[in-house]
Coordinates of C-alpha atoms and ligand atoms in Angstrom, one line a residue:
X1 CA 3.3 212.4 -93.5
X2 CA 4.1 209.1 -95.4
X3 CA 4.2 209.2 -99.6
X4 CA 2.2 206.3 -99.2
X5 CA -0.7 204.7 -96.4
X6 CA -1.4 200.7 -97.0
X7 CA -4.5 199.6 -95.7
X8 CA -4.2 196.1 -94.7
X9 CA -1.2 193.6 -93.6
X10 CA -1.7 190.7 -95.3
X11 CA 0.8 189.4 -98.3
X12 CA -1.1 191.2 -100.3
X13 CA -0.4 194.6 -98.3
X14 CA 2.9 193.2 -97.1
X15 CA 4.1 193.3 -100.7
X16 CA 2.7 196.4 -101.8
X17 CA 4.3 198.1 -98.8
X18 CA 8.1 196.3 -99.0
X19 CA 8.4 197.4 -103.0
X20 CA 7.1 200.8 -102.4
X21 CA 9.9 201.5 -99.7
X22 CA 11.9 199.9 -102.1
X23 CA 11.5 202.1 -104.6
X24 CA 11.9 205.1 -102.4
X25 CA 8.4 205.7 -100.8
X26 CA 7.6 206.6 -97.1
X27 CA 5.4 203.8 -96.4
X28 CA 3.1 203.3 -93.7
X29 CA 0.9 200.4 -93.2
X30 CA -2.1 200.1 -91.7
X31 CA -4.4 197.0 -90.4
X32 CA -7.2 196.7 -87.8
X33 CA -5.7 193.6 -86.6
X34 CA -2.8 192.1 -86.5
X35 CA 0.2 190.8 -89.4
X36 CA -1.7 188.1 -91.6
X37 CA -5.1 188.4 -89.5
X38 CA -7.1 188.4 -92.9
X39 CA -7.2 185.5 -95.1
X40 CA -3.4 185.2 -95.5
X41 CA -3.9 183.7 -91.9
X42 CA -6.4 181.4 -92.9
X43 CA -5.2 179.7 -96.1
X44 CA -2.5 177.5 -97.7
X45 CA 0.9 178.9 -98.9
X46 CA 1.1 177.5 -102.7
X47 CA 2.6 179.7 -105.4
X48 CA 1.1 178.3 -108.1
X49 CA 1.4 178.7 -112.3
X50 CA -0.3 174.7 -112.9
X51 CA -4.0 176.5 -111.8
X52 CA -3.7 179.8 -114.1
X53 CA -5.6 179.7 -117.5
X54 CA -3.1 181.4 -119.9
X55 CA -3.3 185.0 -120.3
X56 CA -2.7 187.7 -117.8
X57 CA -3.1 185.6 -114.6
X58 CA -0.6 183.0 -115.6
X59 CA 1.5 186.2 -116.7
X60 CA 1.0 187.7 -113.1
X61 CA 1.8 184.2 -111.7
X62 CA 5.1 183.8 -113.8
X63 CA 6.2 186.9 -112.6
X64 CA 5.2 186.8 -109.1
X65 CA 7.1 183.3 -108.8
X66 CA 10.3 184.9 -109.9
X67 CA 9.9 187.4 -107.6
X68 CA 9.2 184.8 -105.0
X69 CA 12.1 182.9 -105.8
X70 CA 14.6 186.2 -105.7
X71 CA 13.1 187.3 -102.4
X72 CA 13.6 183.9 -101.2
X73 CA 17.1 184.0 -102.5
X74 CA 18.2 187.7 -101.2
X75 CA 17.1 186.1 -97.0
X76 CA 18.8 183.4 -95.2
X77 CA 18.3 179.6 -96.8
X78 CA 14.4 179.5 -97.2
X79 CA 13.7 183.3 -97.0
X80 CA 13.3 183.0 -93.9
X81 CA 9.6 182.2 -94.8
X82 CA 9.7 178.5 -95.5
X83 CA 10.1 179.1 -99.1
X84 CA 10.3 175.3 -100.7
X85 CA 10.6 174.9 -104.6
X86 CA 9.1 171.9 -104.3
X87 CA 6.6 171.6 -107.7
X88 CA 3.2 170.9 -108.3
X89 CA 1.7 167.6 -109.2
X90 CA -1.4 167.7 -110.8
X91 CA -3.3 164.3 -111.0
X92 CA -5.8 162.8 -114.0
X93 CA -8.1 159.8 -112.9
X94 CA -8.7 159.1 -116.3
X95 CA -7.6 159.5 -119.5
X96 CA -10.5 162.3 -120.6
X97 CA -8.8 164.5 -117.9
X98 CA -5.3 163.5 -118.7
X99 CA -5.8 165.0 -122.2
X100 CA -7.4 168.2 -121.1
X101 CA -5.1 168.8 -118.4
X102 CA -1.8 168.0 -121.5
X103 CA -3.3 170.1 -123.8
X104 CA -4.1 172.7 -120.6
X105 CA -0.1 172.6 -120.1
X106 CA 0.2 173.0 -123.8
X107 CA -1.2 176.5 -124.0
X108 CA 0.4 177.6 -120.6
X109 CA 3.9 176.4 -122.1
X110 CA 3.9 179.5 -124.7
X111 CA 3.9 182.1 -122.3
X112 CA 6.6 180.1 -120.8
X113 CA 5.4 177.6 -117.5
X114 CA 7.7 174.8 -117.4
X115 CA 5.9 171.2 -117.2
X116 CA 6.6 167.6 -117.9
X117 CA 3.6 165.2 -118.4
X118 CA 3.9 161.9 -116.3
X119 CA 2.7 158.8 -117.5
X120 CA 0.6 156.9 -115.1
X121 CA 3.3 154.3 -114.5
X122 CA 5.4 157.1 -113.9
X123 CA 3.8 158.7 -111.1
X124 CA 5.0 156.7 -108.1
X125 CA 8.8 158.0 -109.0
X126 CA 7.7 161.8 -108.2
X127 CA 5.0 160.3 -105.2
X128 CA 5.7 157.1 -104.4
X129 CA 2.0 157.0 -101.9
X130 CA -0.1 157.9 -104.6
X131 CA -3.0 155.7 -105.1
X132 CA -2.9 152.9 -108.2
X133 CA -4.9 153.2 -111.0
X134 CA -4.5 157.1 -111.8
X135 CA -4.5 157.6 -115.6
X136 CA -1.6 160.4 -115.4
X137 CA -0.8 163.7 -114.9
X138 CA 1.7 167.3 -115.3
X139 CA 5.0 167.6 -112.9
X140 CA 4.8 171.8 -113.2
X141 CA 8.4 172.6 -111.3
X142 CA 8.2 175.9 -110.8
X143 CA 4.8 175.3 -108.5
X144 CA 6.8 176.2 -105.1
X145 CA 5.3 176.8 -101.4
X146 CA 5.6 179.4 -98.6
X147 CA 4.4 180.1 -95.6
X148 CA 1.8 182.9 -95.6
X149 CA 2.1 184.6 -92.2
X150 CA 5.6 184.1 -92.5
X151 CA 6.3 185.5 -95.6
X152 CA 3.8 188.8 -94.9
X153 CA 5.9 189.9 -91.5
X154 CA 9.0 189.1 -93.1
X155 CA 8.8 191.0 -96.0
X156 CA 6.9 194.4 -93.7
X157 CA 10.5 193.4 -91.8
X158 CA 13.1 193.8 -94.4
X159 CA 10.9 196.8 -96.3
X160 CA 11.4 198.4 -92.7
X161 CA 15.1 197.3 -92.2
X162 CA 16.8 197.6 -95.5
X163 CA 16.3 200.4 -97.7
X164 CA 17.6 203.5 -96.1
X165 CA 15.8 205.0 -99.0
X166 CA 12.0 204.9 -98.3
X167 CA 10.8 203.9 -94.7
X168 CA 8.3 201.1 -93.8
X169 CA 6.2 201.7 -90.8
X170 CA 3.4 199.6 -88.9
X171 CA 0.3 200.2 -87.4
X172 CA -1.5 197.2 -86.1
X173 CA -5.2 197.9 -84.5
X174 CA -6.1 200.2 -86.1
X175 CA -9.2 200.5 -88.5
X176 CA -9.7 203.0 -91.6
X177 CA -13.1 204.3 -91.2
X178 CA -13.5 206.5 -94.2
X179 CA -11.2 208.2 -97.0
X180 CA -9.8 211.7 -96.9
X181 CA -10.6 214.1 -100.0
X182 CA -9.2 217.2 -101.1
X183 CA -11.9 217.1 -104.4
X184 CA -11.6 214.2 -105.8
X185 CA -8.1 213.3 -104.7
X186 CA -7.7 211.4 -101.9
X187 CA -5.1 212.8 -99.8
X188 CA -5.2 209.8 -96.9
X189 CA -6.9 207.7 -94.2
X190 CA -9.5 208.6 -91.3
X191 CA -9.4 205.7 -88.9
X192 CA -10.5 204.9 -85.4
X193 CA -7.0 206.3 -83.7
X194 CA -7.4 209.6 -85.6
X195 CA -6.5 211.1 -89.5
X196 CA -3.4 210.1 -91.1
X197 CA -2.4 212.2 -94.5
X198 CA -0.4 210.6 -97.2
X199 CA 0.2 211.2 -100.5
X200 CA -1.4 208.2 -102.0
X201 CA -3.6 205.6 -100.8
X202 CA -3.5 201.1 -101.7
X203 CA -6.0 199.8 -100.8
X204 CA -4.9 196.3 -99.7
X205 CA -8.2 195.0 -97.5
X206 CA -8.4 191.5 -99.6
X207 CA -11.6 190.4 -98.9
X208 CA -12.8 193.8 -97.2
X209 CA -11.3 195.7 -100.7
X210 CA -14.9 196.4 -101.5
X211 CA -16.0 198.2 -98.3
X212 CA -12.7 200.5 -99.1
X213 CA -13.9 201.1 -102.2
X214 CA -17.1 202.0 -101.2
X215 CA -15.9 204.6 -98.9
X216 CA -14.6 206.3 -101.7
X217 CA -17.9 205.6 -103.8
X218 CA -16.5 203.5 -106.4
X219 CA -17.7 199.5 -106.8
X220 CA -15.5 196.8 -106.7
X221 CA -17.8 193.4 -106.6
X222 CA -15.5 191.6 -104.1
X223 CA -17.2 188.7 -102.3
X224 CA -16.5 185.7 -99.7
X225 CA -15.7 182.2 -100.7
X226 CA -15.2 180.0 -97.8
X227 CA -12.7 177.5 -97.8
X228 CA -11.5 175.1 -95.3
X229 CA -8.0 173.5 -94.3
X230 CA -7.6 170.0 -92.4
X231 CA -4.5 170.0 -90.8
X232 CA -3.0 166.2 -89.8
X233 CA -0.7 165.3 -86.8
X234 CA 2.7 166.0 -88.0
X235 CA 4.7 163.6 -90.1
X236 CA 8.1 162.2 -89.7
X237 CA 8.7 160.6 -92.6
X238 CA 8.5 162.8 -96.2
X239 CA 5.3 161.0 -96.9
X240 CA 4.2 163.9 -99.7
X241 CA 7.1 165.1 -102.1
X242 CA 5.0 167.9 -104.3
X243 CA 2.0 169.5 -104.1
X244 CA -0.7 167.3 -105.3
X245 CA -3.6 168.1 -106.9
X246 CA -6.7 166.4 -108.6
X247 CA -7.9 168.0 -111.9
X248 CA -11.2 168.6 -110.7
X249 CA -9.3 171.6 -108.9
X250 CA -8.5 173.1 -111.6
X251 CA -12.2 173.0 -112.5
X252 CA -13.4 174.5 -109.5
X253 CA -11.0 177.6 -109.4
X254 CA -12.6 178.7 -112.4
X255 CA -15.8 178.0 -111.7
X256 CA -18.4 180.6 -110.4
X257 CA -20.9 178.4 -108.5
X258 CA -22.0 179.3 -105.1
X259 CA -22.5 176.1 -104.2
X260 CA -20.3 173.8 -102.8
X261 CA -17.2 172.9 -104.6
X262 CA -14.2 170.3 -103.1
X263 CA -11.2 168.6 -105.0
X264 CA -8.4 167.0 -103.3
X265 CA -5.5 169.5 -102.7
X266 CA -2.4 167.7 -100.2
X267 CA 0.6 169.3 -99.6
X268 CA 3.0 168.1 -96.5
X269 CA 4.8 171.2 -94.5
X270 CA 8.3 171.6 -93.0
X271 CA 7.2 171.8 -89.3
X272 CA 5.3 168.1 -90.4
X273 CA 1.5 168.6 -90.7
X274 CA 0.0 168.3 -94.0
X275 CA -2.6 169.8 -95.5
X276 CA -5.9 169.2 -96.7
X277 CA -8.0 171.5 -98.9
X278 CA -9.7 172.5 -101.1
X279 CA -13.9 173.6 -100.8
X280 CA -15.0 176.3 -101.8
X281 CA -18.8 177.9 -101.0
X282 CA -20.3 181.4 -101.1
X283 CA -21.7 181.7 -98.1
X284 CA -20.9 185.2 -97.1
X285 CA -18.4 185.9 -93.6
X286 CA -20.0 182.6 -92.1
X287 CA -17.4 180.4 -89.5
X288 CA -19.4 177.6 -88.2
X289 CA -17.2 174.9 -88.9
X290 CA -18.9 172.5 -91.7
X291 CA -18.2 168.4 -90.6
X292 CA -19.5 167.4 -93.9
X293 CA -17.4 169.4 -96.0
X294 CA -14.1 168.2 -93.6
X295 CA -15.3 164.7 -94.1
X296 CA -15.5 165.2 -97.4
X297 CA -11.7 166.7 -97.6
X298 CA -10.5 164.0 -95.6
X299 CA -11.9 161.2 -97.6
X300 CA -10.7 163.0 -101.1
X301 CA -7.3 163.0 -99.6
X302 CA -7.2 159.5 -98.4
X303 CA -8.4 158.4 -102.0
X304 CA -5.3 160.5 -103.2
X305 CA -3.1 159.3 -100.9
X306 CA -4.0 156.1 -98.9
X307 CA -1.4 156.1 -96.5
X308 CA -3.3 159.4 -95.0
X309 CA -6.1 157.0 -93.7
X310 CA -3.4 156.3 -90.6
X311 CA -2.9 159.9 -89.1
X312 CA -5.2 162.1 -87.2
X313 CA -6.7 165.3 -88.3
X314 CA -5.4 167.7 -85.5
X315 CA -7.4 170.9 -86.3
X316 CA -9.3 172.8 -89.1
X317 CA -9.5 176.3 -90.5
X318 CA -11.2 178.4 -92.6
X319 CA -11.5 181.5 -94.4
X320 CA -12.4 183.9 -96.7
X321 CA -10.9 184.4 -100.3
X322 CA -11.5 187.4 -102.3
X323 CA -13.7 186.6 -104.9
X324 CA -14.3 188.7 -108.0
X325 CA -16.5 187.6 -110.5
X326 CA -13.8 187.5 -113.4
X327 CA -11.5 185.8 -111.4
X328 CA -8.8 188.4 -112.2
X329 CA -7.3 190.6 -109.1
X330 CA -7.8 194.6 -109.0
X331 CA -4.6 196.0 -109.4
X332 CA -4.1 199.5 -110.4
X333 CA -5.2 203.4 -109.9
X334 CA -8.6 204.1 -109.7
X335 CA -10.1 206.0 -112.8
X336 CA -12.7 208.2 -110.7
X337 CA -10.7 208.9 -107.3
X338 CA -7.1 209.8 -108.0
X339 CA -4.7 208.8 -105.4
X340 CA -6.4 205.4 -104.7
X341 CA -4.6 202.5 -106.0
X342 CA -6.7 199.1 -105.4
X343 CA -4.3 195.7 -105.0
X344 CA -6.8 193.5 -103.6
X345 CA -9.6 190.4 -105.1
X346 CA -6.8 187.7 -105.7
X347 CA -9.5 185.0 -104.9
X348 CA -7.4 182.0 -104.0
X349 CA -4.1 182.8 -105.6
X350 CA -3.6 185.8 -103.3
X351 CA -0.1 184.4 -101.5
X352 CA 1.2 183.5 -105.5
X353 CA 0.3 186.8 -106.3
X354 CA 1.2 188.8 -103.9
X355 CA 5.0 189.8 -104.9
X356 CA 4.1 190.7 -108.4
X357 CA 1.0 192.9 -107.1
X358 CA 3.3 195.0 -105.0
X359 CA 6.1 195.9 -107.3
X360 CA 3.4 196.4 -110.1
X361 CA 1.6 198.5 -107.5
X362 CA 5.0 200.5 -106.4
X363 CA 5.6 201.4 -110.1
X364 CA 2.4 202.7 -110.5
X365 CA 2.8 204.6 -107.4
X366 CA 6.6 205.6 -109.1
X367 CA 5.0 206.6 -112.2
X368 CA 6.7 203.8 -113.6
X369 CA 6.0 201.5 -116.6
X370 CA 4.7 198.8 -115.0
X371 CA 6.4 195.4 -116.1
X372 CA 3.4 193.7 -117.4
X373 CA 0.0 195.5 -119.5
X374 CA -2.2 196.0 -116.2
X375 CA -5.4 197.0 -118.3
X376 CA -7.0 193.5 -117.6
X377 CA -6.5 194.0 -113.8
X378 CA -8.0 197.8 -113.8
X379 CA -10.4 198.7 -111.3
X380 CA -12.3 200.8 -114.2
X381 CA -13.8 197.6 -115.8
X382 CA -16.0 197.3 -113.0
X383 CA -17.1 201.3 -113.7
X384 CA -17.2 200.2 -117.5
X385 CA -19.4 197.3 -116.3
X386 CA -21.8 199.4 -114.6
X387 CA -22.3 202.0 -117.2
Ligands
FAD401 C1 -8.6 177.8 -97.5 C2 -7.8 178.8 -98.3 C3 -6.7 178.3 -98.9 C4 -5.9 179.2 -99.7 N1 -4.8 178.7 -100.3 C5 -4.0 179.6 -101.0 C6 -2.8 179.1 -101.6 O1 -2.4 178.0 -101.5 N2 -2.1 180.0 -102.4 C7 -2.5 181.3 -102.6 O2 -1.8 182.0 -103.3 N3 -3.6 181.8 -102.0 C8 -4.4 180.9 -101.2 N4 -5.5 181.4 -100.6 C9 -6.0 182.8 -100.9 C10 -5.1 183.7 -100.1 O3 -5.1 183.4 -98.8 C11 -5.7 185.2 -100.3 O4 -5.9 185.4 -101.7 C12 -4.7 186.2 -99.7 O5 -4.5 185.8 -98.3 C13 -5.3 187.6 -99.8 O6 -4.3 188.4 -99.2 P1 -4.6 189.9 -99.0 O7 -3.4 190.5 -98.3 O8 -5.2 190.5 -100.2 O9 -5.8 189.9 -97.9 P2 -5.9 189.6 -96.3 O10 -4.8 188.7 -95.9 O11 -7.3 189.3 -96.0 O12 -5.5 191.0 -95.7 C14 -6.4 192.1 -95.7 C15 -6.1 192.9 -94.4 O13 -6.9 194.0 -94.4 C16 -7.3 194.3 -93.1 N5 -8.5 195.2 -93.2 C17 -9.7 195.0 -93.8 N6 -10.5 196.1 -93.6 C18 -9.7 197.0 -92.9 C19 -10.0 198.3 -92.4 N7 -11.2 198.9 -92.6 N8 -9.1 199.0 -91.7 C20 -7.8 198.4 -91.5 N9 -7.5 197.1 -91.9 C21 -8.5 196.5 -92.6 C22 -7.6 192.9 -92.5 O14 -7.6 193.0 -91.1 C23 -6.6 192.1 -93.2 O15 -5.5 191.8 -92.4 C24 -6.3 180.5 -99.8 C25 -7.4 181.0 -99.1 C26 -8.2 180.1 -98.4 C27 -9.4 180.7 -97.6

């Protein structure tokens, strides 16, 4: 019987489960597919602090990046997950947007993200394809980049080969059905292949975190928003130095429209494609692929970057962040069912995240002070909500 059954295998799941062996805890995870078949398959890889609002995301995000940079660090070169340090570039196109995206930096500064403002005749030293006439922008170097599927199966890896204190087991295919109670406690997992006990519960489903919760009768208002990936042929050359944004992204992460939303988001990758984002729609679980909104990606980027208008778009992607409608992750025990610790509803932000969320998650599960005040992130503010 493990001290601890993770439902879900995504980085999200994947970091909850590598701290809580770390910290001692039998661990066994649990995922109806495969590693990263959720939304950490479908997305980007950016660990970001330029997008965070100050306050507790930005906190989350600092913290998250230094735990990012240390796991990187403790594995072989890039962390064996195509860790790159590379920065974030965000991008005014005039100088309205240039002064709210300085005075944006301003505030994020005191709690300590790093960032240099770039004048616009500046900005062809950091990217030297930019487009001309750009008013400015923020160089934010601790922006860095993984990638996702990597980084999720290598950290379920080392929490399995490492420790020697707590063990780190696997279970792909299979699908948690329903909660075990014991009263109100829940004391493990039903699932498709049979009961499994443990001694606490994470619920780790991302997107599906709210059809956990339900099973358990508690609400967590976790929704689909749909976003889409271009992916080019690959490059030779080192075209795109940073990660390069557009202010209007900044706009859209926080914004809580339904409708269509898509700001140029470009980042080149070490095997040579780069990629395109960003849209975002609530539209529910819906895959048809959308031409209009790829079109609409590919011409923001070329704007961006109009060297881009040369290569091919080889393939597109999409999938399904985990909206909540403060835009702040669940992390954290739940209030009514004891036992059940929710670490799920990172929206788009969810790779960034994910380190942080797992070792806050594993000293909850320790008994622990957690390392930062986790009251904002509680799943009882949706209870609170409700009453
Ligand atoms: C287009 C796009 C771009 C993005 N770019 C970035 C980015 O650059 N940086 C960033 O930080 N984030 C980004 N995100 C968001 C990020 O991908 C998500 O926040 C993150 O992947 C969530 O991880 P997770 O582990 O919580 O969920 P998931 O990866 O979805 O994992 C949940 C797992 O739970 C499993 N599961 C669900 N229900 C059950 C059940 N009943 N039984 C068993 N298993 C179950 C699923 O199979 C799944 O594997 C992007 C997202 C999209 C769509």
């Amino acid at each position: 019987m493990p001290d601890v059954v993770v439902i879900g295998a995504g980085a999200v799941g994947a970091a909850c489960a590598y701290y809580a062996a770390r910290a001692g805890l039998d661990t066994l995870v649990v995922d109806r597919g495969s590693v990263a078949a959720g939304t950490t398959g479908a997305g980007e890889g950016n660990v970001l602090v330029s997008d965070k609002a100050p306050g507790p995301e930005l906190a989350l995000a600092l913290l998250s990046r230094d735990l990012w940079l240390g796991l990187a660090e403790d594995g072989v070169g890039d962390g064996g997950f195509e860790y790159e340090p590379k920065g974030g570039l965000v991008v005014a196109r005039t100088p309205h947007e240039l002064a709210a995206l300085t005075a944006l930096a301003g505030a994020q500064a005191e709690q300590g993200a790093e960032h240099v403002v770039v004048p616009a005749d500046a900005l062809t030293d950091h990217e030297p394809h930019l487009a001309p006439g750009l008013a400015g922008g923020v160089l934010y170097p601790q922006d860095a980049q993984v990638q996702p599927a990597l980084a999720a199966a290598r950290l379920i890896r080392r929490g399995a080969e490492r420790f020697g204190r707590g063990t780190l087991m696997l279970r792909t295919g299979v699908t948690v059905t329903g909660l075990l109670r014991a009263g109100e406690r829940v004391t493990g997992v039903a699932t498709d292949h049979g009961d499994i006990l443990a001694g606490a519960v994470v619920n780790a489903a991302g997107t599906w975190g709210g059809e956990i919760a339900a099973m358990a009768g508690t609400p967590l208002p976790i929704l689909p928003r749909r976003g889409f990936v271009l992916v080019t042929e690959p490059i030779r050359e080192p075209l795109i130095r940073h990660k390069v944004y557009t202010a209007a992204y900044v706009t859209d992460v926080a914004s809580d429209s339904e409708d269509l939303e898509t700001s140029a988001v470009v980042e080149a990758t070490p095997s040579g494609p780069v990629l395109v984002g960003a849209s975002r729609e609530r539209v529910g679980f819906d895959r048809t692929t959308s031409v209009p909104v790829l079109e609409r990606l590919a011409r923001q980027a070329v704007e961006l970057f109009p060297v881009l208008a040369g290569l091919r778009a080889i393939r597109a992607y999409c999938g399904f962040r985990p909206y909540c409608p403060d835009h702040l992750p669940v992390i954290g025990q739940d209030p009514a069912v004891p036992g059940l610790h929710h670490a799920c509803g990172h929206e788009g932000a969810g790779i960034g995240l994910a380190p942080a969320t797992g070792h806050l998650i594993a000293q909850t599960l320790t008994g622990a002070v957690p390392d930062l005040d986790l009251r904002p992130f509680l799943p009882g503010r949706f209870q609170e909500a409700r009453r």
